[in-house]
């Protein structure tokens, strides 16, 4: 009997390809540009496994086009690109990559936090432009980081990684989450639970780490931004639609907050035009998990998830294992 067929929407890394090639007759999308939707639907039609990225939407239309599909393995921890209930209805396993990118993503939230507070990107542009006249007393004055209050919304794997790093900066840490953490976790991370509005009102930095869900879409909109301090900064490394970009642009224009540093956008790769021209915003191209080590680990994890099912094992990171009785 031949190997099961898999579609892999990027060439991935050699370590992940080795796992996939051993288990599957794998077809890789190798063009530099992202796989076009029509091509994805056409190529997945005869496949039993799909290893995809967060940019591929796995919805009813795709599942209907892939009658043999048994597993969808996304190379991301966020799985808002996958209609998991639709997968479950069709007895298709959906998997993601939790845990391997926590520290790397937390590092990057801090990269953005430090860079926006200390105006690093503005400074870099000034020096490169050749117009910087040399040191002076009041150039590019930013906000202090050390000793300030950090508000973390979404106190899961990544949110806790961000909290841990705050200790070195002697910060006070507030967190808000749909589920309050156990007391021992709160004391381990020196983090205090706060209702969302108190967190917004008291924090000097608000960092977002919730998944994209119907309840978290536009979690930060006009009303939330108005509750923040005028001197506060917003950092978003979660998902773009968690922030209402138009409301953010207005809040910055009206000086309701001091600045924002974003890694993710509502309609990637588009960015709200009003944000593009602003100096009080840092715009990163969705790279919070983008290190050689972490992206390799994510690809290997996705490959192992896909392979496990066909090797008779429960995929380690299945989102619907219980619903499917695995
Ligand atoms: N920018 C990037 O490249 C990048 C990288 C990794 C993860 N992410 C995003 O970060 C998200 C978080 O990842 P994680 O591994 O920490 O997930 P996680 O599941 O460990 O943590 C998410 C936390 O959010 C909480 N939450 C859910 N709904 C909430 C709500 N309505 N209000 C308040 N809290 C709520 C959950 O209880 C949980 O504690 C992912 O879903 C993904 O979208 C982005």
mmCIF file of C-alpha atoms and ligand atoms in Angstrom:
data_model
loop_
_atom_site.group_PDB
_atom_site.id
_atom_site.type_symbol
_atom_site.label_atom_id
_atom_site.label_comp_id
_atom_site.label_asym_id
_atom_site.label_seq_id
_atom_site.Cartn_x
_atom_site.Cartn_y
_atom_site.Cartn_z
ATOM 1 C CA UNK A 1 0.000 0.000 0.000
ATOM 2 C CA UNK A 2 1.324 3.477 -0.853
ATOM 3 C CA UNK A 3 1.919 6.193 1.690
ATOM 4 C CA UNK A 4 -0.926 8.603 2.512
ATOM 5 C CA UNK A 5 -0.858 11.824 0.521
ATOM 6 C CA UNK A 6 -0.145 15.159 2.213
ATOM 7 C CA UNK A 7 -0.208 18.739 0.980
ATOM 8 C CA UNK A 8 2.301 21.046 2.666
ATOM 9 C CA UNK A 9 1.804 24.700 1.811
ATOM 10 C CA UNK A 10 5.468 25.721 2.281
ATOM 11 C CA UNK A 11 8.737 23.812 1.746
ATOM 12 C CA UNK A 12 9.253 24.054 5.563
ATOM 13 C CA UNK A 13 12.641 23.141 7.048
ATOM 14 C CA UNK A 14 14.703 19.983 6.410
ATOM 15 C CA UNK A 15 14.018 18.603 9.907
ATOM 16 C CA UNK A 16 10.242 18.810 9.348
ATOM 17 C CA UNK A 17 10.460 17.553 5.777
ATOM 18 C CA UNK A 18 12.342 14.458 6.961
ATOM 19 C CA UNK A 19 9.421 13.555 9.256
ATOM 20 C CA UNK A 20 6.823 14.232 6.586
ATOM 21 C CA UNK A 21 8.659 12.418 3.792
ATOM 22 C CA UNK A 22 9.050 9.317 5.907
ATOM 23 C CA UNK A 23 5.334 9.090 6.608
ATOM 24 C CA UNK A 24 3.712 10.696 3.568
ATOM 25 C CA UNK A 25 3.815 11.049 -0.140
ATOM 26 C CA UNK A 26 4.139 14.795 0.462
ATOM 27 C CA UNK A 27 3.529 17.517 -2.083
ATOM 28 C CA UNK A 28 5.099 20.875 -1.159
ATOM 29 C CA UNK A 29 4.052 24.278 -2.423
ATOM 30 C CA UNK A 30 7.435 25.773 -3.293
ATOM 31 C CA UNK A 31 6.660 29.071 -5.065
ATOM 32 C CA UNK A 32 7.851 32.222 -3.347
ATOM 33 C CA UNK A 33 4.325 33.628 -3.208
ATOM 34 C CA UNK A 34 1.649 32.210 -0.953
ATOM 35 C CA UNK A 35 -0.453 29.376 -2.389
ATOM 36 C CA UNK A 36 -3.457 30.895 -4.202
ATOM 37 C CA UNK A 37 -6.804 29.800 -2.828
ATOM 38 C CA UNK A 38 -7.898 28.063 -6.047
ATOM 39 C CA UNK A 39 -4.626 26.144 -6.147
ATOM 40 C CA UNK A 40 -5.019 25.132 -2.505
ATOM 41 C CA UNK A 41 -8.527 23.822 -3.127
ATOM 42 C CA UNK A 42 -7.385 21.956 -6.221
ATOM 43 C CA UNK A 43 -4.299 20.383 -4.629
ATOM 44 C CA UNK A 44 -5.946 19.357 -1.363
ATOM 45 C CA UNK A 45 -8.694 17.441 -3.208
ATOM 46 C CA UNK A 46 -6.961 14.051 -3.087
ATOM 47 C CA UNK A 47 -4.982 14.532 0.163
ATOM 48 C CA UNK A 48 -5.397 12.844 3.531
ATOM 49 C CA UNK A 49 -3.285 15.389 5.410
ATOM 50 C CA UNK A 50 -2.857 19.140 5.124
ATOM 51 C CA UNK A 51 0.084 20.896 6.800
ATOM 52 C CA UNK A 52 -0.616 24.592 6.519
ATOM 53 C CA UNK A 53 0.230 28.061 7.813
ATOM 54 C CA UNK A 54 -1.935 30.634 9.563
ATOM 55 C CA UNK A 55 -2.468 32.334 6.202
ATOM 56 C CA UNK A 56 -4.502 29.393 4.870
ATOM 57 C CA UNK A 57 -8.173 29.463 5.744
ATOM 58 C CA UNK A 58 -9.491 25.997 6.542
ATOM 59 C CA UNK A 59 -13.247 26.448 6.307
ATOM 60 C CA UNK A 60 -16.299 24.547 5.093
ATOM 61 C CA UNK A 61 -15.415 25.293 1.480
ATOM 62 C CA UNK A 62 -11.944 23.754 1.821
ATOM 63 C CA UNK A 63 -13.165 20.749 3.786
ATOM 64 C CA UNK A 64 -15.872 20.104 1.211
ATOM 65 C CA UNK A 65 -13.190 20.156 -1.491
ATOM 66 C CA UNK A 66 -11.084 17.574 0.381
ATOM 67 C CA UNK A 67 -13.240 14.486 0.979
ATOM 68 C CA UNK A 68 -10.261 12.277 1.972
ATOM 69 C CA UNK A 69 -8.804 14.689 4.517
ATOM 70 C CA UNK A 70 -8.170 13.234 7.981
ATOM 71 C CA UNK A 71 -5.939 15.844 9.592
ATOM 72 C CA UNK A 72 -5.164 19.569 9.331
ATOM 73 C CA UNK A 73 -1.946 20.602 11.072
ATOM 74 C CA UNK A 74 -1.391 24.349 11.255
ATOM 75 C CA UNK A 75 2.108 25.647 11.949
ATOM 76 C CA UNK A 76 0.915 28.205 14.477
ATOM 77 C CA UNK A 77 -0.396 28.257 18.023
ATOM 78 C CA UNK A 78 -3.292 30.537 17.062
ATOM 79 C CA UNK A 79 -5.879 28.555 15.113
ATOM 80 C CA UNK A 80 -8.385 31.208 14.145
ATOM 81 C CA UNK A 81 -7.622 30.183 10.527
ATOM 82 C CA UNK A 82 -9.291 26.794 11.154
ATOM 83 C CA UNK A 83 -12.992 26.118 11.610
ATOM 84 C CA UNK A 84 -12.424 23.457 14.291
ATOM 85 C CA UNK A 85 -16.130 22.561 14.781
ATOM 86 C CA UNK A 86 -16.431 22.017 11.017
ATOM 87 C CA UNK A 87 -13.381 19.713 11.145
ATOM 88 C CA UNK A 88 -14.928 17.796 14.050
ATOM 89 C CA UNK A 89 -18.213 17.349 12.172
ATOM 90 C CA UNK A 90 -16.245 15.720 9.364
ATOM 91 C CA UNK A 91 -14.115 13.656 11.784
ATOM 92 C CA UNK A 92 -10.993 15.542 10.763
ATOM 93 C CA UNK A 93 -8.339 16.131 13.433
ATOM 94 C CA UNK A 94 -7.101 19.736 13.763
ATOM 95 C CA UNK A 95 -3.749 20.427 15.445
ATOM 96 C CA UNK A 96 -1.658 23.486 16.350
ATOM 97 C CA UNK A 97 1.789 24.207 17.852
ATOM 98 C CA UNK A 98 1.449 25.358 21.464
ATOM 99 C CA UNK A 99 4.399 25.838 23.804
ATOM 100 C CA UNK A 100 7.340 25.935 21.376
ATOM 101 C CA UNK A 101 7.050 29.645 20.629
ATOM 102 C CA UNK A 102 6.190 31.100 24.039
ATOM 103 C CA UNK A 103 9.596 32.467 24.979
ATOM 104 C CA UNK A 104 10.411 33.734 21.496
ATOM 105 C CA UNK A 105 7.070 35.528 21.213
ATOM 106 C CA UNK A 106 7.432 36.958 24.729
ATOM 107 C CA UNK A 107 10.899 38.220 23.773
ATOM 108 C CA UNK A 108 9.394 40.024 20.809
ATOM 109 C CA UNK A 109 6.572 41.607 22.811
ATOM 110 C CA UNK A 110 9.371 43.021 24.950
ATOM 111 C CA UNK A 111 11.321 44.092 21.872
ATOM 112 C CA UNK A 112 8.305 46.157 20.805
ATOM 113 C CA UNK A 113 7.667 47.449 24.320
ATOM 114 C CA UNK A 114 11.213 48.718 24.735
ATOM 115 C CA UNK A 115 11.422 50.082 21.211
ATOM 116 C CA UNK A 116 8.210 52.123 21.417
ATOM 117 C CA UNK A 117 8.950 53.457 24.907
ATOM 118 C CA UNK A 118 12.471 54.531 23.961
ATOM 119 C CA UNK A 119 11.619 55.678 20.418
ATOM 120 C CA UNK A 120 14.237 53.429 18.866
ATOM 121 C CA UNK A 121 12.751 53.301 15.367
ATOM 122 C CA UNK A 122 12.388 57.092 15.183
ATOM 123 C CA UNK A 123 15.972 57.450 16.359
ATOM 124 C CA UNK A 124 17.277 54.972 13.822
ATOM 125 C CA UNK A 125 15.503 56.818 11.002
ATOM 126 C CA UNK A 126 16.937 60.146 12.188
ATOM 127 C CA UNK A 127 20.527 58.905 12.259
ATOM 128 C CA UNK A 128 20.199 57.243 8.852
ATOM 129 C CA UNK A 129 18.697 60.409 7.359
ATOM 130 C CA UNK A 130 21.952 62.207 8.181
ATOM 131 C CA UNK A 131 20.090 65.066 9.874
ATOM 132 C CA UNK A 132 20.827 64.194 13.504
ATOM 133 C CA UNK A 133 22.914 67.094 14.868
ATOM 134 C CA UNK A 134 24.504 65.114 17.704
ATOM 135 C CA UNK A 135 23.571 64.686 21.369
ATOM 136 C CA UNK A 136 21.249 67.163 23.001
ATOM 137 C CA UNK A 137 19.331 67.420 26.207
ATOM 138 C CA UNK A 138 15.759 66.930 25.050
ATOM 139 C CA UNK A 139 16.030 64.706 21.995
ATOM 140 C CA UNK A 140 13.562 61.849 21.591
ATOM 141 C CA UNK A 141 12.538 61.741 25.214
ATOM 142 C CA UNK A 142 10.589 58.556 25.792
ATOM 143 C CA UNK A 143 8.920 56.927 28.751
ATOM 144 C CA UNK A 144 10.662 54.870 31.412
ATOM 145 C CA UNK A 145 10.093 51.141 31.379
ATOM 146 C CA UNK A 146 11.646 50.109 34.689
ATOM 147 C CA UNK A 147 9.442 50.468 37.719
ATOM 148 C CA UNK A 148 6.277 51.063 35.665
ATOM 149 C CA UNK A 149 3.043 49.047 35.570
ATOM 150 C CA UNK A 150 2.665 46.375 32.909
ATOM 151 C CA UNK A 151 -0.869 45.189 32.095
ATOM 152 C CA UNK A 152 -1.128 41.796 30.407
ATOM 153 C CA UNK A 153 -4.417 40.828 28.787
ATOM 154 C CA UNK A 154 -4.465 37.065 28.222
ATOM 155 C CA UNK A 155 -2.372 35.398 30.922
ATOM 156 C CA UNK A 156 -1.672 32.120 29.140
ATOM 157 C CA UNK A 157 1.614 30.649 27.977
ATOM 158 C CA UNK A 158 2.907 33.772 26.221
ATOM 159 C CA UNK A 159 1.353 36.305 28.614
ATOM 160 C CA UNK A 160 3.135 34.597 31.512
ATOM 161 C CA UNK A 161 6.427 34.680 29.598
ATOM 162 C CA UNK A 162 5.974 38.428 29.204
ATOM 163 C CA UNK A 163 5.213 38.749 32.933
ATOM 164 C CA UNK A 164 8.316 36.784 33.920
ATOM 165 C CA UNK A 165 10.547 39.198 32.026
ATOM 166 C CA UNK A 166 9.016 42.191 33.835
ATOM 167 C CA UNK A 167 10.667 41.177 37.102
ATOM 168 C CA UNK A 168 14.061 42.181 35.771
ATOM 169 C CA UNK A 169 12.676 45.667 35.150
ATOM 170 C CA UNK A 170 11.221 45.866 38.660
ATOM 171 C CA UNK A 171 7.757 46.421 37.224
ATOM 172 C CA UNK A 172 4.387 45.951 38.844
ATOM 173 C CA UNK A 173 2.424 43.402 36.813
ATOM 174 C CA UNK A 174 -1.345 43.362 36.444
ATOM 175 C CA UNK A 175 -3.098 40.749 34.363
ATOM 176 C CA UNK A 176 -6.582 40.161 33.075
ATOM 177 C CA UNK A 177 -7.827 36.831 31.754
ATOM 178 C CA UNK A 178 -11.184 35.151 31.202
ATOM 179 C CA UNK A 179 -10.001 32.634 33.798
ATOM 180 C CA UNK A 180 -8.223 33.787 36.938
ATOM 181 C CA UNK A 181 -4.887 31.985 37.448
ATOM 182 C CA UNK A 182 -4.313 29.891 40.593
ATOM 183 C CA UNK A 183 -2.775 31.784 43.524
ATOM 184 C CA UNK A 184 0.551 29.950 43.262
ATOM 185 C CA UNK A 185 0.862 31.015 39.619
ATOM 186 C CA UNK A 186 0.058 34.613 40.549
ATOM 187 C CA UNK A 187 2.798 34.592 43.159
ATOM 188 C CA UNK A 188 5.280 32.810 40.898
ATOM 189 C CA UNK A 189 4.866 35.577 38.301
ATOM 190 C CA UNK A 190 4.364 38.403 40.835
ATOM 191 C CA UNK A 191 1.182 39.221 38.937
ATOM 192 C CA UNK A 192 -2.039 40.641 40.315
ATOM 193 C CA UNK A 193 -5.423 39.893 38.762
ATOM 194 C CA UNK A 194 -7.359 42.998 37.694
ATOM 195 C CA UNK A 195 -10.662 43.539 35.960
ATOM 196 C CA UNK A 196 -10.062 44.768 32.429
ATOM 197 C CA UNK A 197 -11.033 48.383 33.113
ATOM 198 C CA UNK A 198 -8.774 48.712 36.140
ATOM 199 C CA UNK A 199 -5.903 47.180 34.192
ATOM 200 C CA UNK A 200 -6.445 49.677 31.366
ATOM 201 C CA UNK A 201 -6.657 52.616 33.778
ATOM 202 C CA UNK A 202 -3.556 51.731 35.805
ATOM 203 C CA UNK A 203 -1.106 50.306 33.245
ATOM 204 C CA UNK A 204 1.734 52.187 31.572
ATOM 205 C CA UNK A 205 2.060 49.353 29.035
ATOM 206 C CA UNK A 206 -0.822 47.144 27.893
ATOM 207 C CA UNK A 207 0.314 43.965 26.128
ATOM 208 C CA UNK A 208 -2.208 41.692 24.396
ATOM 209 C CA UNK A 209 -1.933 37.877 24.477
ATOM 210 C CA UNK A 210 -5.467 36.573 23.917
ATOM 211 C CA UNK A 211 -6.478 34.264 21.072
ATOM 212 C CA UNK A 212 -8.716 35.700 18.361
ATOM 213 C CA UNK A 213 -12.262 34.657 19.262
ATOM 214 C CA UNK A 214 -15.643 36.307 18.726
ATOM 215 C CA UNK A 215 -15.321 37.693 22.305
ATOM 216 C CA UNK A 216 -11.837 39.128 21.732
ATOM 217 C CA UNK A 217 -12.479 40.763 18.350
ATOM 218 C CA UNK A 218 -12.040 44.537 18.891
ATOM 219 C CA UNK A 219 -11.370 43.925 22.587
ATOM 220 C CA UNK A 220 -9.356 47.125 22.321
ATOM 221 C CA UNK A 221 -11.594 49.694 20.664
ATOM 222 C CA UNK A 222 -12.609 53.312 21.306
ATOM 223 C CA UNK A 223 -14.024 52.649 24.751
ATOM 224 C CA UNK A 224 -11.003 50.664 25.976
ATOM 225 C CA UNK A 225 -8.511 53.158 24.553
ATOM 226 C CA UNK A 226 -10.274 55.995 26.362
ATOM 227 C CA UNK A 227 -9.747 54.177 29.645
ATOM 228 C CA UNK A 228 -5.975 54.020 29.159
ATOM 229 C CA UNK A 229 -3.547 56.609 30.509
ATOM 230 C CA UNK A 230 -2.534 59.343 28.087
ATOM 231 C CA UNK A 231 1.073 58.300 28.729
ATOM 232 C CA UNK A 232 0.447 54.577 28.117
ATOM 233 C CA UNK A 233 1.572 52.364 25.243
ATOM 234 C CA UNK A 234 -0.296 49.487 23.577
ATOM 235 C CA UNK A 235 1.602 46.402 22.375
ATOM 236 C CA UNK A 236 -0.125 43.816 20.202
ATOM 237 C CA UNK A 237 1.536 40.507 19.323
ATOM 238 C CA UNK A 238 -1.723 38.493 19.483
ATOM 239 C CA UNK A 239 -3.949 38.814 16.406
ATOM 240 C CA UNK A 240 -4.755 41.972 14.457
ATOM 241 C CA UNK A 241 -8.552 42.001 14.855
ATOM 242 C CA UNK A 242 -8.175 42.094 18.660
ATOM 243 C CA UNK A 243 -7.506 45.816 18.123
ATOM 244 C CA UNK A 244 -9.850 48.148 16.232
ATOM 245 C CA UNK A 245 -7.210 49.815 14.061
ATOM 246 C CA UNK A 246 -9.402 52.757 13.060
ATOM 247 C CA UNK A 247 -10.155 53.478 16.727
ATOM 248 C CA UNK A 248 -6.450 53.143 17.569
ATOM 249 C CA UNK A 249 -5.488 55.609 14.835
ATOM 250 C CA UNK A 250 -8.075 58.088 16.196
ATOM 251 C CA UNK A 251 -6.910 57.616 19.792
ATOM 252 C CA UNK A 252 -3.312 58.318 18.775
ATOM 253 C CA UNK A 253 -4.352 61.359 16.740
ATOM 254 C CA UNK A 254 -6.294 62.708 19.720
ATOM 255 C CA UNK A 255 -3.344 61.885 22.058
ATOM 256 C CA UNK A 256 -5.494 59.556 24.146
ATOM 257 C CA UNK A 257 -2.473 57.217 24.456
ATOM 258 C CA UNK A 258 1.266 57.790 23.909
ATOM 259 C CA UNK A 259 1.964 55.132 21.301
ATOM 260 C CA UNK A 260 1.443 51.636 19.968
ATOM 261 C CA UNK A 261 3.667 48.830 18.739
ATOM 262 C CA UNK A 262 2.002 46.252 16.541
ATOM 263 C CA UNK A 263 3.100 42.936 15.056
ATOM 264 C CA UNK A 264 -0.304 41.957 13.684
ATOM 265 C CA UNK A 265 -3.053 43.699 11.707
ATOM 266 C CA UNK A 266 -6.747 43.431 11.045
ATOM 267 C CA UNK A 267 -6.364 42.757 7.307
ATOM 268 C CA UNK A 268 -2.808 41.517 6.797
ATOM 269 C CA UNK A 269 -0.783 42.471 4.856
ATOM 270 C CA UNK A 270 -2.745 45.755 4.766
ATOM 271 C CA UNK A 271 -2.299 48.265 7.555
ATOM 272 C CA UNK A 272 -4.780 51.029 8.320
ATOM 273 C CA UNK A 273 -3.448 53.969 6.260
ATOM 274 C CA UNK A 274 -3.749 56.388 9.184
ATOM 275 C CA UNK A 275 -1.228 54.294 11.140
ATOM 276 C CA UNK A 276 1.375 54.218 8.372
ATOM 277 C CA UNK A 277 2.333 57.878 8.669
ATOM 278 C CA UNK A 278 2.539 58.019 12.446
ATOM 279 C CA UNK A 279 5.816 58.254 14.347
ATOM 280 C CA UNK A 280 4.205 57.103 17.569
ATOM 281 C CA UNK A 281 3.566 53.652 16.110
ATOM 282 C CA UNK A 282 5.933 50.773 15.405
ATOM 283 C CA UNK A 283 4.758 48.406 12.694
ATOM 284 C CA UNK A 284 6.375 44.956 12.621
ATOM 285 C CA UNK A 285 5.536 42.405 9.897
ATOM 286 C CA UNK A 286 4.072 39.592 12.054
ATOM 287 C CA UNK A 287 7.465 38.247 13.146
ATOM 288 C CA UNK A 288 7.002 37.592 16.871
ATOM 289 C CA UNK A 289 7.861 33.886 16.515
ATOM 290 C CA UNK A 290 10.337 34.398 13.684
ATOM 291 C CA UNK A 291 13.619 32.946 14.882
ATOM 292 C CA UNK A 292 15.443 30.111 13.150
ATOM 293 C CA UNK A 293 15.100 27.872 16.193
ATOM 294 C CA UNK A 294 11.438 28.530 16.898
ATOM 295 C CA UNK A 295 10.159 28.382 13.333
ATOM 296 C CA UNK A 296 12.035 25.095 12.909
ATOM 297 C CA UNK A 297 10.515 23.737 16.114
ATOM 298 C CA UNK A 298 7.039 24.818 15.000
ATOM 299 C CA UNK A 299 7.436 23.066 11.647
ATOM 300 C CA UNK A 300 8.702 19.891 13.321
ATOM 301 C CA UNK A 301 5.796 19.963 15.752
ATOM 302 C CA UNK A 302 3.254 20.350 12.932
ATOM 303 C CA UNK A 303 4.923 17.500 11.012
ATOM 304 C CA UNK A 304 4.886 15.241 14.088
ATOM 305 C CA UNK A 305 1.215 15.994 14.664
ATOM 306 C CA UNK A 306 0.324 15.030 11.098
ATOM 307 C CA UNK A 307 2.499 11.911 11.132
ATOM 308 C CA UNK A 308 1.207 10.662 14.497
ATOM 309 C CA UNK A 309 -2.308 10.021 13.209
ATOM 310 C CA UNK A 310 -1.063 7.776 10.408
ATOM 311 C CA UNK A 311 1.295 5.970 12.766
ATOM 312 C CA UNK A 312 -1.686 5.000 14.915
ATOM 313 C CA UNK A 313 -1.020 7.529 17.677
ATOM 314 C CA UNK A 314 -3.065 10.405 19.062
ATOM 315 C CA UNK A 315 -1.652 13.622 17.539
ATOM 316 C CA UNK A 316 -0.015 15.317 20.543
ATOM 317 C CA UNK A 317 -1.510 18.760 19.917
ATOM 318 C CA UNK A 318 -4.996 17.913 18.678
ATOM 319 C CA UNK A 319 -7.579 20.653 19.278
ATOM 320 C CA UNK A 320 -10.549 18.325 18.943
ATOM 321 C CA UNK A 321 -9.151 15.069 20.363
ATOM 322 C CA UNK A 322 -11.868 14.751 22.987
ATOM 323 C CA UNK A 323 -14.688 15.588 20.595
ATOM 324 C CA UNK A 324 -13.383 12.915 18.238
ATOM 325 C CA UNK A 325 -12.841 10.399 21.039
ATOM 326 C CA UNK A 326 -9.129 10.022 20.246
HETATM 327 N N1 LIG B 1 2.455 37.526 16.611
HETATM 328 C C1 LIG B 1 2.723 36.251 16.506
HETATM 329 O O1 LIG B 1 3.457 35.822 15.632
HETATM 330 C C2 LIG B 1 2.129 35.276 17.489
HETATM 331 C C3 LIG B 1 2.920 34.212 17.936
HETATM 332 C C4 LIG B 1 2.367 33.322 18.839
HETATM 333 C C5 LIG B 1 1.057 33.484 19.290
HETATM 334 N N2 LIG B 1 0.323 34.517 18.829
HETATM 335 C C6 LIG B 1 -1.060 34.717 19.329
HETATM 336 O O2 LIG B 1 -1.017 34.708 20.749
HETATM 337 C C7 LIG B 1 -2.167 34.019 21.219
HETATM 338 C C8 LIG B 1 -1.915 33.494 22.620
HETATM 339 O O3 LIG B 1 -1.059 32.374 22.580
HETATM 340 P P1 LIG B 1 -0.807 31.473 23.881
HETATM 341 O O4 LIG B 1 -0.003 30.307 23.426
HETATM 342 O O5 LIG B 1 -0.312 32.311 25.003
HETATM 343 O O6 LIG B 1 -2.311 31.002 24.186
HETATM 344 P P2 LIG B 1 -2.920 30.476 25.562
HETATM 345 O O7 LIG B 1 -4.123 29.715 25.179
HETATM 346 O O8 LIG B 1 -1.858 29.824 26.397
HETATM 347 O O9 LIG B 1 -3.329 31.836 26.323
HETATM 348 C C9 LIG B 1 -4.409 32.627 25.937
HETATM 349 C C10 LIG B 1 -5.058 33.177 27.205
HETATM 350 O O10 LIG B 1 -6.093 34.081 26.816
HETATM 351 C C11 LIG B 1 -7.179 33.884 27.707
HETATM 352 N N3 LIG B 1 -8.431 34.372 27.116
HETATM 353 C C12 LIG B 1 -9.224 33.769 26.203
HETATM 354 N N4 LIG B 1 -10.287 34.548 25.941
HETATM 355 C C13 LIG B 1 -10.183 35.648 26.711
HETATM 356 C C14 LIG B 1 -10.980 36.818 26.897
HETATM 357 N N5 LIG B 1 -12.126 36.976 26.218
HETATM 358 N N6 LIG B 1 -10.564 37.746 27.764
HETATM 359 C C15 LIG B 1 -9.428 37.578 28.490
HETATM 360 N N7 LIG B 1 -8.625 36.475 28.356
HETATM 361 C C16 LIG B 1 -9.011 35.540 27.483
HETATM 362 C C17 LIG B 1 -7.187 32.386 27.980
HETATM 363 O O11 LIG B 1 -7.896 32.081 29.169
HETATM 364 C C18 LIG B 1 -5.701 32.096 28.078
HETATM 365 O O12 LIG B 1 -5.216 32.201 29.406
HETATM 366 C C19 LIG B 1 -2.406 32.934 20.159
HETATM 367 O O13 LIG B 1 -3.757 32.530 20.149
HETATM 368 C C20 LIG B 1 -1.994 33.591 18.881
HETATM 369 O O14 LIG B 1 -3.104 34.144 18.222
HETATM 370 C C21 LIG B 1 0.833 35.414 17.944
#
